[in-house]
PDB file of C-alpha atoms in Angstrom:
ATOM      1  CA  VAL H   1     107.310  73.964 121.345  1.00 65.00           C
ATOM      2  CA  SER H   2     105.784  75.834 124.729  1.00 74.00           C
ATOM      3  CA  ASN H   3     108.395  73.825 127.100  1.00 72.00           C
ATOM      4  CA  THR H   4     111.574  74.160 125.502  1.00 77.00           C
ATOM      5  CA  ALA H   5     111.080  78.011 125.015  1.00 78.00           C
ATOM      6  CA  ILE H   6     110.472  78.249 128.681  1.00 76.00           C
ATOM      7  CA  LEU H   7     113.222  75.879 129.292  1.00 80.00           C
ATOM      8  CA  THR H   8     115.672  77.778 127.341  1.00 80.00           C
ATOM      9  CA  MET H   9     114.729  81.254 127.869  1.00 77.00           C
ATOM     10  CA  LYS H  10     115.366  80.078 131.953  1.00 82.00           C
ATOM     11  CA  GLY H  11     117.794  78.662 131.251  1.00 84.00           C
ATOM     12  CA  LEU H  12     120.195  81.425 129.294  1.00 78.00           C
ATOM     13  CA  GLN H  13     118.928  83.751 131.731  1.00 83.00           C
ATOM     14  CA  GLN H  14     119.871  81.478 134.511  1.00 84.00           C
ATOM     15  CA  TYR H  15     123.650  81.941 133.412  1.00 81.00           C
ATOM     16  CA  GLY H  16     123.274  85.548 132.501  1.00 85.00           C
ATOM     17  CA  PHE H  17     122.930  84.928 128.645  1.00 81.00           C
ATOM     18  CA  LYS H  18     120.700  87.789 127.264  1.00 82.00           C
ATOM     19  CA  VAL H  19     120.121  87.377 123.870  1.00 79.00           C
ATOM     20  CA  PRO H  20     116.865  88.009 121.629  1.00 77.00           C
ATOM     21  CA  ALA H  21     115.378  84.928 120.719  1.00 78.00           C
ATOM     22  CA  PHE H  22     111.161  84.357 118.647  1.00 71.00           C
ATOM     23  CA  GLY H  23     108.924  81.836 118.455  1.00 76.00           C
ATOM     24  CA  ILE H  24     106.229  81.447 116.219  1.00 72.00           C
ATOM     25  CA  THR H  25     102.632  82.033 116.381  1.00 66.00           C
ATOM     26  CA  TYR H  26     101.383  79.686 118.402  1.00 68.00           C
ATOM     27  CA  LEU H  27     104.020  80.585 121.070  1.00 73.00           C
ATOM     28  CA  GLY H  28     102.158  83.780 121.503  1.00 80.00           C
ATOM     29  CA  ALA H  29     100.109  83.022 124.645  1.00 84.00           C
ATOM     30  CA  PRO H  30     100.246  84.755 127.755  1.00 87.00           C
ATOM     31  CA  GLN H  31     100.652  81.294 129.832  1.00 88.00           C
ATOM     32  CA  ILE H  32     104.411  80.418 127.747  1.00 88.00           C
ATOM     33  CA  PHE H  33     105.865  84.454 129.065  1.00 90.00           C
ATOM     34  CA  LYS H  34     104.365  84.108 132.827  1.00 91.00           C
ATOM     35  CA  ALA H  35     105.982  80.908 133.191  1.00 91.00           C
ATOM     36  CA  MET H  36     109.535  82.210 131.858  1.00 90.00           C
ATOM     37  CA  GLY H  37     109.083  85.355 134.087  1.00 91.00           C
ATOM     38  CA  PRO H  38     110.050  88.618 133.112  1.00 93.00           C
ATOM     39  CA  GLU H  39     113.540  88.516 133.363  1.00 91.00           C
ATOM     40  CA  ALA H  40     114.230  85.490 131.010  1.00 89.00           C
ATOM     41  CA  GLY H  41     110.895  86.951 128.485  1.00 89.00           C
ATOM     42  CA  ALA H  42     112.489  90.080 128.187  1.00 89.00           C
ATOM     43  CA  ASN H  43     114.835  88.524 125.592  1.00 89.00           C
ATOM     44  CA  TYR H  44     111.550  86.607 123.789  1.00 90.00           C
ATOM     45  CA  ASN H  45     109.277  87.490 121.319  1.00 90.00           C
ATOM     46  CA  PHE H  46     106.955  85.788 118.688  1.00 89.00           C
ATOM     47  CA  ILE H  47     105.816  86.184 115.104  1.00 89.00           C
ATOM     48  CA  SER H  48     102.814  86.127 114.168  1.00 90.00           C
ATOM     49  CA  CYS H  49      99.897  87.036 111.431  1.00 90.00           C
ATOM     50  CA  PHE H  50      97.524  87.666 113.999  1.00 92.00           C
ATOM     51  CA  THR H  51      97.203  90.411 116.909  1.00 91.00           C
ATOM     52  CA  PRO H  52      96.497  88.743 120.634  1.00 90.00           C
ATOM     53  CA  GLY H  53      93.176  89.862 121.839  1.00 85.00           C
ATOM     54  CA  GLY H  54      93.311  92.870 124.004  1.00 80.00           C
ATOM     55  CA  SER H  55      96.755  94.541 122.841  1.00 84.00           C
ATOM     56  CA  ASP H  56      95.139  97.043 120.512  1.00 85.00           C
ATOM     57  CA  THR H  57      92.455  99.366 120.107  1.00 87.00           C
ATOM     58  CA  SER H  58      91.308  97.895 116.550  1.00 90.00           C
ATOM     59  CA  PRO H  59      87.955  97.184 115.461  1.00 93.00           C
ATOM     60  CA  GLY H  60      88.716  93.307 115.665  1.00 93.00           C
ATOM     61  CA  SER H  61      90.157  93.619 119.159  1.00 91.00           C
ATOM     62  CA  VAL H  62      87.554  95.169 120.764  1.00 93.00           C
ATOM     63  CA  GLU H  63      84.978  92.869 119.062  1.00 94.00           C
ATOM     64  CA  LEU H  64      87.210  89.858 119.836  1.00 94.00           C
ATOM     65  CA  SER H  65      87.838  90.927 123.826  1.00 92.00           C
ATOM     66  CA  ALA H  66      83.791  91.936 124.017  1.00 94.00           C
ATOM     67  CA  PHE H  67      82.852  88.361 123.123  1.00 95.00           C
ATOM     68  CA  ALA H  68      85.652  86.772 125.305  1.00 93.00           C
ATOM     69  CA  ASP H  69      84.474  88.538 127.988  1.00 93.00           C
ATOM     70  CA  LYS H  70      80.710  88.277 127.912  1.00 96.00           C
ATOM     71  CA  ASN H  71      81.496  84.418 127.129  1.00 95.00           C
ATOM     72  CA  GLY H  72      83.692  83.712 130.124  1.00 94.00           C
ATOM     73  CA  ARG H  73      86.669  83.588 128.323  1.00 91.00           C
ATOM     74  CA  LYS H  74      88.521  86.730 129.371  1.00 88.00           C
ATOM     75  CA  ASP H  75      91.561  85.075 130.128  1.00 86.00           C
ATOM     76  CA  MET H  76      91.906  83.449 126.213  1.00 88.00           C
ATOM     77  CA  LYS H  77      91.092  86.651 124.210  1.00 88.00           C
ATOM     78  CA  GLY H  78      94.938  87.290 124.926  1.00 86.00           C
ATOM     79  CA  ASP H  79      96.210  83.739 123.787  1.00 87.00           C
ATOM     80  CA  ILE H  80      97.106  83.707 119.805  1.00 86.00           C
ATOM     81  CA  ASN H  81      95.420  81.057 119.116  1.00 87.00           C
ATOM     82  CA  TYR H  82      91.735  81.982 120.696  1.00 91.00           C
ATOM     83  CA  VAL H  83      91.988  84.501 117.810  1.00 91.00           C
ATOM     84  CA  GLY H  84      93.554  82.393 114.989  1.00 91.00           C
ATOM     85  CA  GLY H  85      90.483  80.220 115.495  1.00 92.00           C
ATOM     86  CA  TRP H  86      88.459  83.660 116.132  1.00 93.00           C
ATOM     87  CA  ILE H  87      89.211  84.539 112.748  1.00 92.00           C
ATOM     88  CA  VAL H  88      89.132  81.227 111.114  1.00 91.00           C
ATOM     89  CA  ALA H  89      85.314  80.679 112.176  1.00 92.00           C
ATOM     90  CA  GLN H  90      84.681  84.925 110.409  1.00 89.00           C
ATOM     91  CA  MET H  91      86.213  83.460 107.532  1.00 87.00           C
ATOM     92  CA  ALA H  92      84.243  79.883 107.977  1.00 88.00           C
ATOM     93  CA  ALA H  93      80.737  82.521 108.325  1.00 89.00           C
ATOM     94  CA  GLU H  94      81.658  84.333 105.308  1.00 86.00           C
ATOM     95  CA  ALA H  95      82.137  82.057 102.854  1.00 87.00           C
ATOM     96  CA  LEU H  96      79.022  79.992 103.653  1.00 90.00           C
ATOM     97  CA  ASP H  97      76.924  83.717 103.712  1.00 90.00           C
ATOM     98  CA  ARG H  98      78.344  83.836 100.202  1.00 88.00           C
ATOM     99  CA  ALA H  99      77.683  80.568  99.237  1.00 90.00           C
ATOM    100  CA  GLY H 100      73.981  81.437 100.006  1.00 90.00           C
ATOM    101  CA  PRO H 101      71.101  79.317 101.695  1.00 91.00           C
ATOM    102  CA  ALA H 102      71.761  76.220  99.229  1.00 88.00           C
ATOM    103  CA  VAL H 103      75.241  75.783 100.491  1.00 90.00           C
ATOM    104  CA  SER H 104      76.834  72.499  98.768  1.00 92.00           C
ATOM    105  CA  ARG H 105      80.356  71.663  98.794  1.00 90.00           C
ATOM    106  CA  ALA H 106      80.352  72.478  95.388  1.00 91.00           C
ATOM    107  CA  ARG H 107      79.018  75.611  95.875  1.00 90.00           C
ATOM    108  CA  LEU H 108      80.909  76.657  98.000  1.00 86.00           C
ATOM    109  CA  VAL H 109      83.715  75.666  96.171  1.00 85.00           C
ATOM    110  CA  GLU H 110      82.170  77.486  93.260  1.00 87.00           C
ATOM    111  CA  VAL H 111      81.841  81.214  95.490  1.00 86.00           C
ATOM    112  CA  LEU H 112      85.445  80.398  97.104  1.00 85.00           C
ATOM    113  CA  SER H 113      87.355  80.023  93.444  1.00 87.00           C
ATOM    114  CA  LYS H 114      86.595  83.362  92.763  1.00 89.00           C
ATOM    115  CA  GLY H 115      88.422  84.614  95.294  1.00 87.00           C
ATOM    116  CA  PHE H 116      87.954  87.338  98.196  1.00 86.00           C
ATOM    117  CA  VAL H 117      89.204  89.370 100.477  1.00 87.00           C
ATOM    118  CA  VAL H 118      88.920  88.464 104.729  1.00 86.00           C
ATOM    119  CA  ASP H 119      88.955  91.205 106.968  1.00 87.00           C
ATOM    120  CA  SER H 120      89.750  90.624 110.626  1.00 91.00           C
ATOM    121  CA  LYS H 121      89.052  94.630 111.437  1.00 92.00           C
ATOM    122  CA  GLY H 122      92.796  94.755 112.388  1.00 90.00           C
ATOM    123  CA  LEU H 123      93.526  91.410 113.947  1.00 92.00           C
ATOM    124  CA  ALA H 124      95.868  90.877 111.201  1.00 92.00           C
ATOM    125  CA  ALA H 125      96.440  92.233 107.203  1.00 89.00           C
ATOM    126  CA  PRO H 126      94.050  91.563 104.998  1.00 87.00           C
ATOM    127  CA  ILE H 127      93.902  88.027 104.122  1.00 87.00           C
ATOM    128  CA  THR H 128      93.694  87.778 100.623  1.00 86.00           C
ATOM    129  CA  TYR H 129      92.293  84.708  98.653  1.00 85.00           C
ATOM    130  CA  THR H 130      92.589  84.794  94.423  1.00 87.00           C
ATOM    131  CA  PRO H 131      91.257  82.253  91.597  1.00 88.00           C
ATOM    132  CA  THR H 132      94.934  81.567  91.470  1.00 89.00           C
ATOM    133  CA  ASN H 133      96.863  82.363  95.568  1.00 85.00           C
ATOM    134  CA  ASN H 134      94.796  80.324  98.419  1.00 81.00           C
ATOM    135  CA  THR H 135      97.811  81.000 100.453  1.00 83.00           C
ATOM    136  CA  GLY H 136      96.054  82.458 103.369  1.00 83.00           C
ATOM    137  CA  PRO H 137      98.078  85.148 105.458  1.00 87.00           C
ATOM    138  CA  VAL H 138     101.441  85.865 104.488  1.00 88.00           C
ATOM    139  CA  VAL H 139     102.049  89.370 106.388  1.00 91.00           C
ATOM    140  CA  PHE H 140     103.820  88.703 109.771  1.00 90.00           C
ATOM    141  CA  LYS H 141     104.802  91.683 113.043  1.00 89.00           C
ATOM    142  CA  LEU H 142     106.744  90.939 115.825  1.00 91.00           C
ATOM    143  CA  PHE H 143     105.034  90.808 119.346  1.00 92.00           C
ATOM    144  CA  GLY H 144     106.682  90.611 122.973  1.00 92.00           C
ATOM    145  CA  TYR H 145     105.648  91.118 126.744  1.00 93.00           C
ATOM    146  CA  ASP H 146     104.914  93.956 128.390  1.00 93.00           C
ATOM    147  CA  TYR H 147     105.022  92.183 131.964  1.00 94.00           C
ATOM    148  CA  ALA H 148     104.090  95.648 133.542  1.00 94.00           C
ATOM    149  CA  ASN H 149     100.952  95.939 131.822  1.00 90.00           C
ATOM    150  CA  ASP H 150     100.398  92.145 131.834  1.00 89.00           C
ATOM    151  CA  SER H 151     100.118  92.299 127.902  1.00 89.00           C
ATOM    152  CA  PHE H 152     101.307  91.879 124.592  1.00 90.00           C
ATOM    153  CA  LYS H 153     103.198  94.534 122.596  1.00 91.00           C
ATOM    154  CA  ALA H 154     103.739  94.987 119.111  1.00 90.00           C
ATOM    155  CA  TYR H 155     106.315  96.339 117.190  1.00 90.00           C
ATOM    156  CA  GLY H 156     105.140  97.782 114.550  1.00 89.00           C
ATOM    157  CA  ASP H 157     101.835  97.456 112.109  1.00 88.00           C
ATOM    158  CA  TYR H 158     101.553  95.487 109.669  1.00 89.00           C
ATOM    159  CA  ALA H 159     102.056  97.233 106.921  1.00 89.00           C
ATOM    160  CA  ASP H 160     105.284  97.881 108.491  1.00 90.00           C
ATOM    161  CA  TYR H 161     106.210  94.108 107.365  1.00 89.00           C
ATOM    162  CA  SER H 162     103.932  93.968 104.244  1.00 88.00           C
ATOM    163  CA  LYS H 163     106.702  95.739 102.170  1.00 87.00           C
ATOM    164  CA  TYR H 164     108.963  92.601 102.834  1.00 85.00           C
ATOM    165  CA  THR H 165     106.532  90.102 101.711  1.00 80.00           C
ATOM    166  CA  LYS H 166     105.512  88.688  98.122  1.00 69.00           C
TER     167      LYS H 166
END
C-alpha cells in the first residue's frame, strides 16, 4: 500500500537503516517516490510488467507521452497505472478490430481464443495469449527513481528478465 511503503521507507531512513526494498507494479507512481524523498527513496524500487511513460525512448513510450501531453495528462504519463490502462485499452481496441464490424460476445471469444500477441511497442515485453494460456503479462523488470532527473530509471530490459520466466 502506498502509505505503508512511504512510511516504512521514511522510518528506515530516519534511523539510518539502509536496506534495498521494492514494491509491486501499482506502487510505481512518481508521487510515491516524491513523498519518500531522495534519501528514503534511494533504497526503494518496484517491479513491473509495464514501463513508466517518458522513462525511455521506445516507440510506445513516445506515443503514450505525446498523447498524455496533448490531452492534459502530462503528470500522469510516468504513473505505471496510467501505462497499464493504456496497454489494456490497446488490447481491447485490437480485440474489437479482430472481431470485425459485427461484434458480439461470441465473435470476440472466437477470435481471441485462437491466441494473439500484444505489441506495446516497448512499454512491456510482448504479451502472448494462446488457446491454452491466457495468463497475460509475465515478464517484469526492476525500476527505481532518478531524483536528479525527476524520472524513473530501468534496471535492464525485459529480455534480461525473460530468461527467468517460465
